[in-house]
Coordinates of N, CA and C and ligand atoms in Angstrom, one line a residue:
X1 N -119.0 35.8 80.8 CA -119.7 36.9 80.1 C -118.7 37.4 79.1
X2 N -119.2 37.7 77.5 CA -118.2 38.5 77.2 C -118.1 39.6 77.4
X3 N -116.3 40.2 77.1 CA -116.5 41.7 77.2 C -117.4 42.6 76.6
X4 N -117.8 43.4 77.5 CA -118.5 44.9 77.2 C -117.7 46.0 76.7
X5 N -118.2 46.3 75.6 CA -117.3 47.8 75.3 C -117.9 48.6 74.9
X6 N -117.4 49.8 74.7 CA -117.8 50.8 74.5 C -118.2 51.2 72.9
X7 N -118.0 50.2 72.2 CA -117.6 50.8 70.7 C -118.8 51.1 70.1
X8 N -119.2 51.5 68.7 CA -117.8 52.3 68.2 C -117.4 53.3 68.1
X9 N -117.2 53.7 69.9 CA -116.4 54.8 69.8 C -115.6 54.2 70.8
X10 N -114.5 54.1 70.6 CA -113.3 53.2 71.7 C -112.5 54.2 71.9
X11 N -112.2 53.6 73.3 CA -111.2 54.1 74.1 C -110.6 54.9 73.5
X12 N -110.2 56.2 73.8 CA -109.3 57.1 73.1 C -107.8 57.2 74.2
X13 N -107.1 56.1 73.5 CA -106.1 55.9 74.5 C -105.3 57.0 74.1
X14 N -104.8 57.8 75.1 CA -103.0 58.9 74.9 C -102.1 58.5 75.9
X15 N -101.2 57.6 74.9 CA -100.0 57.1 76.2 C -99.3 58.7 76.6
X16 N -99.6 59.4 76.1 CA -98.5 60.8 77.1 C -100.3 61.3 78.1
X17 N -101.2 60.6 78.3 CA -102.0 61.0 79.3 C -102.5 60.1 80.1
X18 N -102.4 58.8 80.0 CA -102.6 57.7 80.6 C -101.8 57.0 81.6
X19 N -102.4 56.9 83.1 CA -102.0 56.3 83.9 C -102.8 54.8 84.2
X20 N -102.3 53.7 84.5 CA -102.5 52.2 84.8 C -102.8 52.2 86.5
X21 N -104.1 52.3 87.3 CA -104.4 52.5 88.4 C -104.7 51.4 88.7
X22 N -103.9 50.9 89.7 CA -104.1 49.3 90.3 C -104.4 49.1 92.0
X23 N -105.9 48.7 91.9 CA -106.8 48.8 93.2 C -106.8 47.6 94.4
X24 N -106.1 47.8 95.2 CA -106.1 47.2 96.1 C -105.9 45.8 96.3
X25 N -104.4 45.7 95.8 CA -104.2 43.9 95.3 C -103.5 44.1 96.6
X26 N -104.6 43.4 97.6 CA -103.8 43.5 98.9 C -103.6 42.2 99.6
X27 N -102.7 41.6 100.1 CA -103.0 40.3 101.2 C -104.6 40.5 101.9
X28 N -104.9 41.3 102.2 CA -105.7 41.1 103.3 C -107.7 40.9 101.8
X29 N -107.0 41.5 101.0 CA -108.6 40.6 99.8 C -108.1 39.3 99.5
X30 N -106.8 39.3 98.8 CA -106.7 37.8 98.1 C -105.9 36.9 98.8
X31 N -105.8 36.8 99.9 CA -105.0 36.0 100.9 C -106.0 35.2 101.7
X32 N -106.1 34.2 102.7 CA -106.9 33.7 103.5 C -106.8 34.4 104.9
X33 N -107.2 35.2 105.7 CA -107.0 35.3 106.7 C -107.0 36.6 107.1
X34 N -107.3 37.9 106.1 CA -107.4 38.7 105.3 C -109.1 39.0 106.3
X35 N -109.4 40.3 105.9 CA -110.0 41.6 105.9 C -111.7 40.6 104.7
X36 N -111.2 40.4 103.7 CA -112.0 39.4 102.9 C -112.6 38.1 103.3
X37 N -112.0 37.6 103.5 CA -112.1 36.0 104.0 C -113.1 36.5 105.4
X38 N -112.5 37.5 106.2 CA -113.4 37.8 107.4 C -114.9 37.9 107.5
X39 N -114.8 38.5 106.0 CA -116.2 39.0 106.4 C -117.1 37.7 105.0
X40 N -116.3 36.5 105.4 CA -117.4 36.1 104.7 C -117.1 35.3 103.5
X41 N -115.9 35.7 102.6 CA -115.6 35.3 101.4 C -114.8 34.4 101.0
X42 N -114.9 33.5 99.9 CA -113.9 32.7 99.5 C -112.9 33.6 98.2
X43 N -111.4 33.7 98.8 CA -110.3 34.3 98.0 C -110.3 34.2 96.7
X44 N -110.4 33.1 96.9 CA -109.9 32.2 95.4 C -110.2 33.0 94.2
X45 N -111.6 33.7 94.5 CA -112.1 34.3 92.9 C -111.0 35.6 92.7
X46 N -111.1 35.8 93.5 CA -110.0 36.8 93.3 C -108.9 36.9 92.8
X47 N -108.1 35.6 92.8 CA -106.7 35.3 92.5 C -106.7 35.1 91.1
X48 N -107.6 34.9 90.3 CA -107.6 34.7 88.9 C -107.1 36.1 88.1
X49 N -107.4 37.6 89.2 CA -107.0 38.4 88.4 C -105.3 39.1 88.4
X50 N -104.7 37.7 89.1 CA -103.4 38.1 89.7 C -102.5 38.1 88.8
X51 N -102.2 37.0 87.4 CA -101.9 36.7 86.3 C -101.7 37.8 85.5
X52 N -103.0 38.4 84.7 CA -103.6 39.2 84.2 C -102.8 40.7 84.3
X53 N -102.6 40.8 85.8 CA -102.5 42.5 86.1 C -100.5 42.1 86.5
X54 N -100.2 41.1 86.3 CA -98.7 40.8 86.4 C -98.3 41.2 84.8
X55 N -99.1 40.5 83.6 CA -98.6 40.9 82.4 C -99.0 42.2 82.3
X56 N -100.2 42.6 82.4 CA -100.4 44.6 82.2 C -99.7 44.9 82.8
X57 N -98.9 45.0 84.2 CA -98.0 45.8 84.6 C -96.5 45.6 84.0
X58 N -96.4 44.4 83.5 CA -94.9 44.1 83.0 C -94.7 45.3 81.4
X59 N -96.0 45.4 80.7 CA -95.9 46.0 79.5 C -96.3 47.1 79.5
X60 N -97.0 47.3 80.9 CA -97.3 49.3 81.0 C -96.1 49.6 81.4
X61 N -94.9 48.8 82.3 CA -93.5 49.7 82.9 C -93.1 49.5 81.5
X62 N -92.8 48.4 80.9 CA -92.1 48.5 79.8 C -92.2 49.7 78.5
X63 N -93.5 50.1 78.8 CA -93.6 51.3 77.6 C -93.2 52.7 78.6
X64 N -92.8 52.8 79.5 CA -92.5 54.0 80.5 C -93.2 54.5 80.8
X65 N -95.2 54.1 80.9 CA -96.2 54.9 81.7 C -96.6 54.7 82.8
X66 N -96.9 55.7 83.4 CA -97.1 55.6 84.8 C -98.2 54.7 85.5
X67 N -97.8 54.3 86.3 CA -98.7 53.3 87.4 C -98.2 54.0 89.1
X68 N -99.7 53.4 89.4 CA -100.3 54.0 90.7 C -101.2 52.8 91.0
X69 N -100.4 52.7 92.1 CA -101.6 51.9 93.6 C -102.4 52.0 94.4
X70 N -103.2 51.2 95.0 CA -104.0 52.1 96.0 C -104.0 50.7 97.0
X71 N -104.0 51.0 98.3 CA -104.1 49.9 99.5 C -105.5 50.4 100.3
X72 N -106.0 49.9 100.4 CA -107.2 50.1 101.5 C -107.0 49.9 102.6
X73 N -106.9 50.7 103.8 CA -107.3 50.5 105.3 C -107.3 51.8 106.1
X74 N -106.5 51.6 107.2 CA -106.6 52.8 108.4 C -105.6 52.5 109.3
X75 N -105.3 53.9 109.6 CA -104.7 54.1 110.4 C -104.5 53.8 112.1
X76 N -103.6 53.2 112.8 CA -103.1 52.0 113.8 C -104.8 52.6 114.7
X77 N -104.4 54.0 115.0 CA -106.1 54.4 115.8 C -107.1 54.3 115.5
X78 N -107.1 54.2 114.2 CA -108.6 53.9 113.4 C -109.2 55.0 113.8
X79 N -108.6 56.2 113.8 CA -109.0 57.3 113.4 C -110.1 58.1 112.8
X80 N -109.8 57.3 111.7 CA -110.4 57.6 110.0 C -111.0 56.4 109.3
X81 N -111.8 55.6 110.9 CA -112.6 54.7 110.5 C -113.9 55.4 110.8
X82 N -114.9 55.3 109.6 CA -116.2 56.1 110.2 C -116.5 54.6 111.1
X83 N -117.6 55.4 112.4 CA -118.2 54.0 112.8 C -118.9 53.0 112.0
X84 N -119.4 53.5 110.9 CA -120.6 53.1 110.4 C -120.1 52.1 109.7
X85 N -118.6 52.2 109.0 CA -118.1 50.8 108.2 C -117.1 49.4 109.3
X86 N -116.5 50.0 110.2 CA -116.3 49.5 111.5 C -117.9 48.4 112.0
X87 N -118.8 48.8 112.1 CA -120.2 48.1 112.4 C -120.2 46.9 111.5
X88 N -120.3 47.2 110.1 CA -121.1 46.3 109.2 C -120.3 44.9 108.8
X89 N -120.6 44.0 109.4 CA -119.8 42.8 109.2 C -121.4 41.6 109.3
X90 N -120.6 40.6 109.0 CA -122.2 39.2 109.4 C -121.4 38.3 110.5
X91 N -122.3 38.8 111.7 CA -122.5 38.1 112.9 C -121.1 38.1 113.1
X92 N -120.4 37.0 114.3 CA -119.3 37.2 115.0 C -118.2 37.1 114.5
X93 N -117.3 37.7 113.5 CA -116.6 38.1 112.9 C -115.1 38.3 112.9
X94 N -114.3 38.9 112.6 CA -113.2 39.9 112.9 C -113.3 41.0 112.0
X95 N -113.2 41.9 112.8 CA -113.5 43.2 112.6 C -112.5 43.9 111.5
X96 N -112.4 45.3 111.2 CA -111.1 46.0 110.8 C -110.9 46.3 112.2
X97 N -109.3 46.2 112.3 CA -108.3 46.4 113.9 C -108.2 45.6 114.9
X98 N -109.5 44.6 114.2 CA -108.8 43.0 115.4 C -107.6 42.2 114.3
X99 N -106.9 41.8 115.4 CA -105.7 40.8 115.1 C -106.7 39.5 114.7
X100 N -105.5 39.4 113.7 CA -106.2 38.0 112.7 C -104.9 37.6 112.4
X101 N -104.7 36.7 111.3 CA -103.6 35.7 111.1 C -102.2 36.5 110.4
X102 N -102.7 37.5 109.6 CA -102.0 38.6 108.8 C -101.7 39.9 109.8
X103 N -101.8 39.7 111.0 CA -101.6 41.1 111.8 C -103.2 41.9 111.9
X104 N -102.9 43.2 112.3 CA -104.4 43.7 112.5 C -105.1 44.1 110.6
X105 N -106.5 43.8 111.1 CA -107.1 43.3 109.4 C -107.3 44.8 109.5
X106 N -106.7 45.4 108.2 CA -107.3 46.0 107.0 C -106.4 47.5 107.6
X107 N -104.8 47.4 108.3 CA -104.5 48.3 109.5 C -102.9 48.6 108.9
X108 N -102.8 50.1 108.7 CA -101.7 50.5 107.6 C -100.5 49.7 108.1
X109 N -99.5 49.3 107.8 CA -98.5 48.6 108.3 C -98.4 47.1 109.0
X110 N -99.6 46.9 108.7 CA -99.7 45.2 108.9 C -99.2 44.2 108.0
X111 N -98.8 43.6 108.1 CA -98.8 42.4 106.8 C -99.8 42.3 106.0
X112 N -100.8 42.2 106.3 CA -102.5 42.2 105.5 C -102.7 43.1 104.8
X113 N -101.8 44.3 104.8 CA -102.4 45.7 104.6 C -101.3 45.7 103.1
X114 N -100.1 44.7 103.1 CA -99.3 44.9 101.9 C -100.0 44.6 100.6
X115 N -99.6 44.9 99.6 CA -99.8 44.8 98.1 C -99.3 43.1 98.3
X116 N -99.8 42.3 97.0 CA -99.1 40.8 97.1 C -98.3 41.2 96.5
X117 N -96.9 39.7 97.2 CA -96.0 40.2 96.7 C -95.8 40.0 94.9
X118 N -96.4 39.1 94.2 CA -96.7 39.3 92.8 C -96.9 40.7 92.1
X119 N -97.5 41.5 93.2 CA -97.7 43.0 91.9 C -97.3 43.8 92.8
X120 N -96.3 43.6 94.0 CA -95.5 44.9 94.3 C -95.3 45.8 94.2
X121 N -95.4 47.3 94.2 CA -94.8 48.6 94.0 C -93.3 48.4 93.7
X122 N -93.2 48.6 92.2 CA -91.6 49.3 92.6 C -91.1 51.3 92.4
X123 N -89.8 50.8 93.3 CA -89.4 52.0 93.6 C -90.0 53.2 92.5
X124 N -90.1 54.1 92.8 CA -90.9 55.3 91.7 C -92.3 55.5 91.4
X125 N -92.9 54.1 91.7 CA -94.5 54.2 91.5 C -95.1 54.7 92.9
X126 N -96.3 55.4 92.3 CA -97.1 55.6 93.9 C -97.9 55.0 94.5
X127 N -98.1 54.7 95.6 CA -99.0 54.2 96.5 C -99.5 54.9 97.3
X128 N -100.8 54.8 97.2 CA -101.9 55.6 97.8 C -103.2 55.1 98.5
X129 N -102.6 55.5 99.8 CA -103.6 54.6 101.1 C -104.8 55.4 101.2
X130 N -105.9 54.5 101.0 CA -107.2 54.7 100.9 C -107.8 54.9 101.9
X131 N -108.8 55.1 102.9 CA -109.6 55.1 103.6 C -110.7 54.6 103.3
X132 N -111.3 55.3 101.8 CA -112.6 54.4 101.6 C -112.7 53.4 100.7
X133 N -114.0 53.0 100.0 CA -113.8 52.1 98.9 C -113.0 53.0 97.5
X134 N -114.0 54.3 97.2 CA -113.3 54.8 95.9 C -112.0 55.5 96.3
X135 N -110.9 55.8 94.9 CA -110.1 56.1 95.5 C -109.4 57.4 95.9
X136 N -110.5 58.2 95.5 CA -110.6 59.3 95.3 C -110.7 60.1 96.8
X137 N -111.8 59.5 97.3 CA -111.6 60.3 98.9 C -110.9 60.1 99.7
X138 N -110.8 61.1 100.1 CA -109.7 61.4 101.2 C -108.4 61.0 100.9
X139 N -107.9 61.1 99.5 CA -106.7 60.8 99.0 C -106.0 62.1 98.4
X140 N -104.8 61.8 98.2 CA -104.0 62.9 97.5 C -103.9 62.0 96.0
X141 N -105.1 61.5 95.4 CA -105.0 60.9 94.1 C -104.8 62.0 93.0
X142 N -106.1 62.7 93.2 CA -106.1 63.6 91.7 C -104.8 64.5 92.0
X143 N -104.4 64.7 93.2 CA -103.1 65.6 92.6 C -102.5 65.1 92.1
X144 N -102.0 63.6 92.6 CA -100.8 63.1 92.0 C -100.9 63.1 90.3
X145 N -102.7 62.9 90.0 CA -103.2 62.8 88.9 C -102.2 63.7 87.9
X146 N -102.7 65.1 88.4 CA -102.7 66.3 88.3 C -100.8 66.4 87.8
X147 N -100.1 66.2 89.0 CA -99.0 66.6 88.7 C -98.3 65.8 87.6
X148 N -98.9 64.3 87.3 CA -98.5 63.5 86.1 C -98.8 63.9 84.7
X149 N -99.7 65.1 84.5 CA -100.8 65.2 83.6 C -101.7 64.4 82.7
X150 N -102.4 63.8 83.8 CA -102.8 62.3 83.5 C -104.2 62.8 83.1
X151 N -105.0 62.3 82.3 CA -106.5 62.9 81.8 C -107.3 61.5 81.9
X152 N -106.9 60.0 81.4 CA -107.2 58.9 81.4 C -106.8 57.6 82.8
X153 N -107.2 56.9 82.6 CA -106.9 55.7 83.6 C -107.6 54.9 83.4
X154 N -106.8 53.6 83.4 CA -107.0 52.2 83.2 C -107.1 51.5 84.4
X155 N -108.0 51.0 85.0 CA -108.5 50.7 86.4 C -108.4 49.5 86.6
X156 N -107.8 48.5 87.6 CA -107.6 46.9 87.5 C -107.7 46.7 89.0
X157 N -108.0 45.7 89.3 CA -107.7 44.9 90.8 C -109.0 44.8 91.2
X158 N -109.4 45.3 92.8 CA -110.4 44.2 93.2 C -111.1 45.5 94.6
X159 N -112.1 45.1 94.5 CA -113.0 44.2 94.0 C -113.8 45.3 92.8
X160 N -114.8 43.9 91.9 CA -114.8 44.7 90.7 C -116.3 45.9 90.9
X161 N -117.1 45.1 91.8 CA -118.5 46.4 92.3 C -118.5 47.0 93.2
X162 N -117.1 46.8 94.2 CA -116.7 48.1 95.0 C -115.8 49.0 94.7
X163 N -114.6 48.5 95.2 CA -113.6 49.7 95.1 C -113.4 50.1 93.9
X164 N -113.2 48.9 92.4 CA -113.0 49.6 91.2 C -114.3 50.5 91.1
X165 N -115.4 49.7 91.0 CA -116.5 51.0 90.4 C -116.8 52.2 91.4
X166 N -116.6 51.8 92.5 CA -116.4 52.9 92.8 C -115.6 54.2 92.7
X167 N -114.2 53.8 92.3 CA -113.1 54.1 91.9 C -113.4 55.1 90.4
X168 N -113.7 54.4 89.5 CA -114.4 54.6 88.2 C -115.5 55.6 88.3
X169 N -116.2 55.5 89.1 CA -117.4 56.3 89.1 C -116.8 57.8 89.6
X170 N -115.8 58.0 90.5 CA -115.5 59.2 91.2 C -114.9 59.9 89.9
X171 N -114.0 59.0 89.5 CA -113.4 59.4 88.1 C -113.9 59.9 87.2
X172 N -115.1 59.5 86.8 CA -116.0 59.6 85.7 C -116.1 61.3 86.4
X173 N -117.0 61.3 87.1 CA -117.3 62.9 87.7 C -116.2 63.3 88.0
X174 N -114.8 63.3 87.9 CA -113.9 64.4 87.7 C -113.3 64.2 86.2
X175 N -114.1 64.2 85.4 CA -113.6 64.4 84.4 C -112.5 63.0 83.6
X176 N -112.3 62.3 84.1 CA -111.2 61.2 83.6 C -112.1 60.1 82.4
X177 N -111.6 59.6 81.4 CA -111.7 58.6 80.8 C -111.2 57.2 81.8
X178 N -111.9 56.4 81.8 CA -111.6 55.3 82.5 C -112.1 54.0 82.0
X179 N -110.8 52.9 81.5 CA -111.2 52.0 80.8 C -111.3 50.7 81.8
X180 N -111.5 49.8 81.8 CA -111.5 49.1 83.2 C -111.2 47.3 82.1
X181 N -110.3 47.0 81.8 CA -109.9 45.2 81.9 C -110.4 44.0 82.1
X182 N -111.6 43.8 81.3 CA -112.1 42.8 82.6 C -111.5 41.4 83.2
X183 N -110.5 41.2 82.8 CA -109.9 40.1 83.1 C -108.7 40.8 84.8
X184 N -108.9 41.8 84.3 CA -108.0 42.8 85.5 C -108.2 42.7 86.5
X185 N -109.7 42.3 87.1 CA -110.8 43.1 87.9 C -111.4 41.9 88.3
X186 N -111.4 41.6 89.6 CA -112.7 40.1 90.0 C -113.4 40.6 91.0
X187 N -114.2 40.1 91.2 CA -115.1 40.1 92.9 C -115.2 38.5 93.7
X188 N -115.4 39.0 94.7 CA -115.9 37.3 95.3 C -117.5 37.1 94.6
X189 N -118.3 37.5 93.8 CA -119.4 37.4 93.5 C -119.0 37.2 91.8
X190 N -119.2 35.9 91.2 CA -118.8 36.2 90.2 C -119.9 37.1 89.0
X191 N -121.0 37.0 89.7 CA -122.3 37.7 89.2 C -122.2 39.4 89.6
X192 N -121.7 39.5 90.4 CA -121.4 41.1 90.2 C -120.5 41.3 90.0
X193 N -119.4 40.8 89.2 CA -118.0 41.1 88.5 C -119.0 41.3 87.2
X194 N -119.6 40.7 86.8 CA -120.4 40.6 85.2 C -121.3 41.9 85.3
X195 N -122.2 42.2 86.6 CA -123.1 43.0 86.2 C -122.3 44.2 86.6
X196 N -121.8 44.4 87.1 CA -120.4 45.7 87.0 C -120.2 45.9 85.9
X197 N -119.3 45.8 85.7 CA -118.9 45.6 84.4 C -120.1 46.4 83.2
X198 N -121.0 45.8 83.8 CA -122.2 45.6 82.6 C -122.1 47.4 82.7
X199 N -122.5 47.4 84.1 CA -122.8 48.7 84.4 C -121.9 50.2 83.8
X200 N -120.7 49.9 84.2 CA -119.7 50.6 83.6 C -120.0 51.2 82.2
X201 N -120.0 49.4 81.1 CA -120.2 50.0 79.5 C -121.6 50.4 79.0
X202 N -122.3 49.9 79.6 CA -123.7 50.4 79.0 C -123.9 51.7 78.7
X203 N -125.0 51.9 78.1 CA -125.3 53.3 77.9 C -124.3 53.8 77.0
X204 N -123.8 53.1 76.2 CA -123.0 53.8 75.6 C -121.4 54.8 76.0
X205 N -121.4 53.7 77.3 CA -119.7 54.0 78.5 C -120.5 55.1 79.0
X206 N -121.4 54.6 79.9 CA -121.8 55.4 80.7 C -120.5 55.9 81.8
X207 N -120.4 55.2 82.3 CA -119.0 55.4 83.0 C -117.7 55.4 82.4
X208 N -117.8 54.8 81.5 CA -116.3 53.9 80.9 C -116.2 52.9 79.8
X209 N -115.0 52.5 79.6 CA -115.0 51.3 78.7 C -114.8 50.0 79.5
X210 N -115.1 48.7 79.1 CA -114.5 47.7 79.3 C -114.1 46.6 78.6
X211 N -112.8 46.2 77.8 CA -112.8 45.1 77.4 C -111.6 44.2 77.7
X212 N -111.1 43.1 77.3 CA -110.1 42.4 77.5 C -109.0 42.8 77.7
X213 N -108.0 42.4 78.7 CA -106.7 43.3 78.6 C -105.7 43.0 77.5
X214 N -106.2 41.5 76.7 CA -104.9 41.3 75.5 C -105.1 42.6 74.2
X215 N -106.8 43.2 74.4 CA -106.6 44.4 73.3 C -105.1 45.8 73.9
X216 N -105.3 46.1 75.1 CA -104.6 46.4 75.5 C -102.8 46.2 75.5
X217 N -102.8 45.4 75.9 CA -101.1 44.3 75.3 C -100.7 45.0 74.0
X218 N -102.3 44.6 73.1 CA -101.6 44.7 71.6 C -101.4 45.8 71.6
X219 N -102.2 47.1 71.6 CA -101.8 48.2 71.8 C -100.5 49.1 72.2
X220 N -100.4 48.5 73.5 CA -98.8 49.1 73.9 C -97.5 48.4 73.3
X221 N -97.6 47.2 72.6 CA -96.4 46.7 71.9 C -96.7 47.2 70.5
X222 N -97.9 48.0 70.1 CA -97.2 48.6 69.1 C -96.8 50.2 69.0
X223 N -96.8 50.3 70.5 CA -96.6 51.9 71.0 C -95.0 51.9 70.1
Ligands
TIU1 N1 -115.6 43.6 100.3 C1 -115.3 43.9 99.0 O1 -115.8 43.4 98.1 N2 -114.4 44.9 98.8 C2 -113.8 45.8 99.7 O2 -114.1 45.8 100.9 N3 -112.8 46.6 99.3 C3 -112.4 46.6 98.0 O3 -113.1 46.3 97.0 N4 -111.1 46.9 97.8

């Protein structure tokens, strides 16, 4: 599909207000053995956006703007698993908090639960452990937002009709511009990577923008 965008009224990028939010590039979605794979999925689609979000992150640190992570799971008690997402799997499974090949799936401090090591956190960036799909609840996101004075965000990683749009959509209702990569962003469905997407730019960025991350590239190398 090609990119969807918003134009022409584009992205109104302000590198002194824009943060690079990178969703859940975790072992346990794009690894085998994984939280993903459990309930069903083949990885692979996913790994195509691992490339992609290695060169955006190499030229968002390189221009000095901020980046932020987000990891999905729960805590060792599962706590802060509602039952209702705990339930929903197809047929005899592994669950979130059964042990699987990565340690317990989708469970803070497991192996499964890390960023790959390809797009690592380094020291100074934040990581921000999720509970749900968007990243917004139950997170200390918007402060961190807040204390960066961040008004925009560029949204990448996985998956592209859950946690990003969901992610995006929370955003949108607090106020943020959110441009979304589509080369940034996969699903195991490669038909709802497309109609995501779709969803985001239509209407005239109903939610957001979306278009290729090399517009982006060019952009910050001529910051
Ligand atoms: N299953 C699926 O597509 N996604 C998730 O469960 N979480 C995220 O998207 N991160």
């Amino acid at each position: 599909m090609p990119a969807v965008t918003a134009d022409p009224y584009p992205f109104p990028f302000d590198p002194k207000a824009c943060a690079l939010l990178v969703i859940d590039m975790q072992r346990d979605f794009l690894e085998p053995g994984g939280f993903g794979a459990a309930l069903g999925n083949d990885v692979s689609h996913l790994r195509r956006a691992i490339e992609p979000n290695r060169r955006l992150l190499a030229a968002w640190r390189a221009a000095g703007l901020p980046v932020l992570h987000t990891r999905e799971g729960h805590a060792p008690d599962l706590a802060d698993l509602p039952a209702a997402k705990h339930r929903r799997a197809q047929g005899d499974v592994l669950r979130i908090g059964d042990v699987g090949p990565m340690g317990r799936i989708l469970v803070q401090g497991e192996p499964g639960h890390a960023l790959i090591p390809e797009l690592a956190a380094l020291p100074g960036e934040t990581v921000i452990d999720k509970p749900g799909k968007g990243a917004f609840h139950a997170t200390g996101l918007q402060a961190s937002l807040e204390q960066l004075g961040v008004r925009q965000l560029v949204v990448t990683g996985v998956t592209t009709e859950i946690c990003v749009q969901s992610t995006v959509r929370e955003a949108n209702d607090r106020g943020y511009d959110c441009l979304v990569p589509s080369d940034c962003t996969a699903s195991y469905f490669p038909e709802f990577h497309a109609a995501a997407l779709q969803m985001i730019a239509a209407q005239g960025g109903i939610l957001g923008w979306v278009s290729h991350s090399d517009h982006l590239l060019k952009t910050l190398s001529d910051l």
